[in-house]
Short mmCIF file of C-alpha atoms and ligand atoms in Angstrom, two decimals:
data_model
loop_
_atom_site.label_atom_id
_atom_site.label_comp_id
_atom_site.label_asym_id
_atom_site.label_seq_id
_atom_site.Cartn_x
_atom_site.Cartn_y
_atom_site.Cartn_z
CA MET M 4 0.00 0.00 0.00
CA LYS M 5 1.39 3.37 -1.04
CA LEU M 6 0.66 6.59 0.78
CA LEU M 7 1.45 10.20 0.00
CA VAL M 8 1.98 12.67 2.82
CA VAL M 9 1.70 16.36 1.87
CA GLU M 10 2.94 18.34 4.86
CA ASP M 11 5.22 21.38 5.04
CA GLU M 12 6.19 21.00 8.70
CA ALA M 13 9.38 19.01 8.24
CA LYS M 14 9.33 17.45 11.71
CA LEU M 15 5.76 16.22 11.41
CA ALA M 16 6.34 15.00 7.85
CA ASP M 17 9.38 13.04 8.96
CA TYR M 18 7.55 11.59 11.94
CA LEU M 19 4.67 10.45 9.72
CA ARG M 20 6.98 9.00 7.09
CA LYS M 21 8.88 6.92 9.65
CA GLY M 22 5.83 5.86 11.62
CA LEU M 23 3.84 4.82 8.56
CA ALA M 24 6.82 2.95 7.12
CA GLU M 25 6.99 1.00 10.38
CA GLU M 26 3.32 0.15 9.90
CA GLY M 27 4.33 -1.42 6.59
CA TYR M 28 3.26 1.33 4.19
CA ALA M 29 5.40 2.73 1.39
CA VAL M 30 5.42 6.51 1.92
CA ASP M 31 6.26 9.48 -0.30
CA VAL M 32 6.42 12.97 1.17
CA ALA M 33 5.83 16.34 -0.50
CA ALA M 34 6.65 19.54 1.40
CA ASN M 35 4.40 21.95 -0.51
CA GLY M 36 1.15 22.00 -2.45
CA ILE M 37 2.68 22.15 -5.90
CA ASP M 38 4.91 19.10 -5.44
CA GLY M 39 2.04 17.42 -3.65
CA LEU M 40 -0.37 17.92 -6.52
CA HIS M 41 2.24 16.77 -9.00
CA LEU M 42 2.89 13.53 -7.10
CA ALA M 43 -0.78 12.96 -6.30
CA SER M 44 -1.76 13.34 -9.97
CA LEU M 45 0.98 11.16 -11.39
CA GLY M 46 1.59 8.59 -8.66
CA ASN M 47 -0.50 5.57 -7.90
CA TYR M 48 -1.34 6.19 -4.27
CA ASP M 49 -3.82 4.22 -2.22
CA LEU M 50 -4.37 7.15 0.13
CA ILE M 51 -3.22 10.74 0.64
CA ILE M 52 -2.65 12.53 3.94
CA LEU M 53 -3.02 16.20 3.17
CA ASP M 54 -2.28 19.19 5.36
CA ALA M 55 -4.78 22.04 4.90
CA MET M 56 -2.29 24.90 5.24
CA LEU M 57 0.51 24.54 2.70
CA PRO M 58 2.78 26.87 0.77
CA GLY M 59 2.26 26.97 -2.98
CA ILE M 60 -1.26 25.60 -3.35
CA ASP M 61 -3.07 24.98 -0.07
CA GLY M 62 -4.70 21.67 0.75
CA PHE M 63 -8.13 22.75 -0.47
CA GLY M 64 -6.80 23.92 -3.82
CA LEU M 65 -4.80 20.74 -4.22
CA LEU M 66 -7.81 18.58 -3.39
CA ALA M 67 -10.13 20.46 -5.74
CA ALA M 68 -7.63 20.05 -8.59
CA LEU M 69 -7.01 16.39 -7.78
CA ARG M 70 -10.73 15.54 -7.66
CA GLN M 71 -11.10 16.52 -11.31
CA SER M 72 -9.26 13.36 -12.26
CA LYS M 73 -8.76 11.12 -9.21
CA GLN M 74 -10.80 9.73 -6.35
CA THR M 75 -7.85 8.66 -4.19
CA PRO M 76 -9.01 8.64 -0.53
CA VAL M 77 -7.80 11.76 1.30
CA ILE M 78 -7.43 12.44 5.01
CA MET M 79 -7.06 16.15 5.70
CA LEU M 80 -5.06 17.53 8.59
CA THR M 81 -6.52 20.73 9.97
CA ALA M 82 -5.63 23.13 12.76
CA ARG M 83 -7.61 22.97 15.97
CA GLN M 84 -8.98 26.52 15.81
CA ARG M 85 -10.27 26.30 12.29
CA ILE M 86 -13.55 24.41 12.42
CA GLU M 87 -14.57 25.89 9.08
CA ASP M 88 -11.56 24.12 7.53
CA ARG M 89 -13.02 20.71 8.33
CA VAL M 90 -16.31 21.60 6.69
CA ARG M 91 -14.53 23.08 3.72
CA GLY M 92 -12.26 20.03 3.44
CA LEU M 93 -15.16 17.59 3.47
CA LYS M 94 -17.06 19.71 0.96
CA THR M 95 -14.04 19.79 -1.35
CA GLY M 96 -13.93 16.01 -1.32
CA ALA M 97 -11.83 14.90 1.64
CA ASP M 98 -12.90 11.50 2.95
CA ASP M 99 -11.94 12.21 6.53
CA TYR M 100 -10.07 14.77 8.59
CA LEU M 101 -7.94 14.89 11.72
CA VAL M 102 -7.39 17.90 13.91
CA LYS M 103 -3.79 18.66 14.87
CA PRO M 104 -2.31 17.56 17.17
CA PHE M 105 -3.55 14.00 16.74
CA ALA M 106 -2.49 10.62 18.08
CA PHE M 107 -0.55 8.57 15.55
CA SER M 108 -2.65 5.50 16.40
CA GLU M 109 -5.78 7.41 15.46
CA LEU M 110 -4.31 8.32 12.08
CA VAL M 111 -3.44 4.66 11.45
CA ALA M 112 -6.97 3.58 12.42
CA ARG M 113 -8.51 6.14 10.02
CA ILE M 114 -6.16 5.04 7.23
CA GLU M 115 -7.17 1.42 7.70
CA VAL M 116 -10.87 2.26 7.61
CA LEU M 117 -10.52 4.25 4.39
CA LEU M 118 -8.34 1.63 2.70
CA ARG M 119 -10.83 -1.06 3.64
CA ARG M 120 -13.69 1.06 2.33
CA ALA M 121 -11.79 1.67 -0.92
CA ALA M 122 -11.08 -2.05 -1.32
CA GLY M 123 -14.82 -2.76 -1.47
CA THR M 124 -17.72 -1.12 0.28
CA SER M 125 -17.96 -2.33 3.87
CA PRO M 126 -16.72 -5.91 3.44
CA ALA M 127 -17.96 -8.66 5.71
CA PRO M 128 -15.50 -9.40 8.51
CA ASP M 129 -14.44 -12.69 6.93
CA ALA M 130 -13.59 -10.88 3.67
CA LEU M 131 -10.63 -9.58 5.63
CA VAL M 132 -9.26 -13.09 6.02
CA LEU M 133 -7.24 -14.41 3.08
CA VAL M 134 -6.83 -18.15 2.76
CA LEU M 135 -4.58 -20.53 0.81
CA ALA M 136 -4.47 -24.22 1.76
CA ASP M 137 -3.75 -24.24 5.52
CA LEU M 138 -2.50 -20.63 5.48
CA GLN M 139 -4.79 -17.92 6.87
CA VAL M 140 -4.04 -14.21 7.01
CA ASP M 141 -6.35 -12.02 9.08
CA LEU M 142 -5.90 -8.50 7.73
CA ALA M 143 -7.87 -6.74 10.44
CA ARG M 144 -5.92 -8.41 13.24
CA ARG M 145 -2.67 -8.51 11.25
CA ARG M 146 -2.21 -12.15 12.05
CA ALA M 147 -0.96 -15.06 9.98
CA THR M 148 -1.37 -18.73 10.83
CA ARG M 149 -0.51 -22.02 9.15
CA ALA M 150 -2.22 -25.21 10.27
CA GLY M 151 -3.48 -23.16 13.21
CA GLN M 152 0.04 -22.15 14.28
CA ARG M 153 0.81 -18.47 14.62
CA ILE M 154 3.53 -17.16 12.28
CA ASP M 155 5.38 -14.15 13.67
CA LEU M 156 6.07 -11.66 10.89
CA SER M 157 7.61 -8.21 10.73
CA ALA M 158 5.49 -5.44 9.21
CA LYS M 159 7.26 -5.78 5.85
CA GLU M 160 7.00 -9.56 5.84
CA PHE M 161 3.31 -9.29 6.60
CA GLN M 162 2.83 -6.85 3.76
CA LEU M 163 4.83 -9.04 1.40
CA LEU M 164 2.79 -12.10 2.34
CA THR M 165 -0.48 -10.19 1.95
CA LEU M 166 0.53 -9.00 -1.52
CA LEU M 167 1.46 -12.51 -2.66
CA LEU M 168 -1.68 -13.96 -1.13
CA ARG M 169 -4.02 -11.40 -2.69
CA ARG M 170 -2.49 -12.33 -6.03
CA LYS M 171 -2.10 -16.05 -5.35
CA GLY M 172 -1.25 -18.13 -8.38
CA GLN M 173 0.23 -15.12 -10.19
CA VAL M 174 3.95 -14.65 -10.62
CA LEU M 175 5.06 -11.30 -9.20
CA SER M 176 8.29 -9.75 -10.45
CA ARG M 177 10.83 -8.23 -8.08
CA THR M 178 10.05 -4.81 -9.57
CA GLU M 179 6.37 -5.17 -8.84
CA ILE M 180 7.06 -6.40 -5.31
CA ALA M 181 9.44 -3.47 -4.77
CA GLU M 182 6.82 -1.00 -5.94
CA GLN M 183 4.05 -2.45 -3.83
CA VAL M 184 5.93 -3.20 -0.63
CA TRP M 185 8.84 -0.76 -0.66
CA ASP M 186 8.91 2.89 -1.53
CA VAL M 187 9.92 3.04 -5.20
CA ASN M 188 11.89 6.18 -4.44
CA PHE M 189 13.92 4.18 -1.98
CA ASP M 190 17.06 2.98 -3.73
CA LEU M 191 16.73 -0.75 -3.25
CA GLY M 192 19.77 -2.95 -3.18
CA THR M 193 19.16 -5.70 -5.72
CA ASN M 194 18.94 -8.43 -3.12
CA VAL M 195 16.66 -6.69 -0.61
CA ILE M 196 13.64 -8.51 -1.97
CA ASP M 197 15.42 -11.85 -2.18
CA VAL M 198 16.48 -11.50 1.45
CA ALA M 199 12.94 -10.59 2.50
CA ILE M 200 11.55 -13.55 0.56
CA ARG M 201 14.06 -15.88 2.20
CA ARG M 202 13.08 -14.62 5.66
CA LEU M 203 9.41 -15.02 4.88
CA ARG M 204 9.99 -18.50 3.49
CA ASN M 205 11.88 -19.54 6.64
CA LYS M 206 8.84 -18.68 8.72
CA LEU M 207 6.09 -19.62 6.32
CA ASP M 208 7.33 -22.80 4.68
CA LEU M 209 10.29 -24.24 6.53
CA PRO M 210 8.35 -25.56 9.55
CA PHE M 211 5.71 -27.16 7.32
CA GLU M 212 5.64 -30.08 4.98
CA ARG M 213 4.32 -28.44 1.85
CA PRO M 214 5.89 -25.19 0.56
CA LEU M 215 3.57 -22.44 -0.68
CA LEU M 216 6.08 -19.79 -1.73
CA HIS M 217 7.83 -20.67 -4.98
CA THR M 218 10.60 -19.06 -7.02
CA VAL M 219 9.97 -18.83 -10.74
CA ARG M 220 13.42 -18.55 -12.23
CA GLY M 221 14.05 -15.35 -14.12
CA MET M 222 10.54 -14.07 -13.38
CA GLY M 223 9.87 -13.66 -9.70
CA TYR M 224 7.81 -15.30 -7.00
CA VAL M 225 4.42 -16.93 -6.68
CA LEU M 226 2.36 -18.09 -3.74
CA GLU M 227 0.36 -21.20 -4.60
CA GLU M 228 -0.47 -24.71 -3.55
CA ARG M 229 1.25 -27.27 -5.75
CA GLN M 230 0.38 -30.91 -5.88
CA SER M 231 3.47 -33.03 -5.53
CA1 LIG F 327 1.04 23.37 7.27
#
């Protein structure tokens, strides 16, 4: 999942970038409205966190321009004193807003709600559980099990597994995995993905009889059940 943060306060922007990366999101940051609009229009973001008060174009102007072509979910950040900003933000097409200062956990909760809503309107709780053979991944609880045994995964490993599982049976290239799981602007060492795959495989497949994660030579990786 890729997020764009448009925020001119460098400290807050940095805090959000780091925190959201730890939650397993790929994050781009723009420090003013013009860069923000440029990235938001061109990039393929799953959600945008948009400060209302920005140099260049402010958040409302950016949102109004963006809504002409894109319906990317937007959470607006507004200042406490400016109640009219929230109304204006929602009218312009923001999906949600948070008043500064806000708790990081609240931002994460709002992001999850909007991403879930975007994935399909109010899915049933069990739609948030992905299944392949004896593997189950509970997206809401961020929990993976195989044959009923809990698999402990880092945020990135969880995201990698979720990506492969959502696209089970399809071969994913390293480039595609890098784009979806890591920030594309992050200069990836060539073996970062291979290392992550190996770690995931050690936890996911090694303790069990039948492997699910397969390497397709020269192409990438696929998660599927193979009859042997
Ligand atoms: Ca600001």
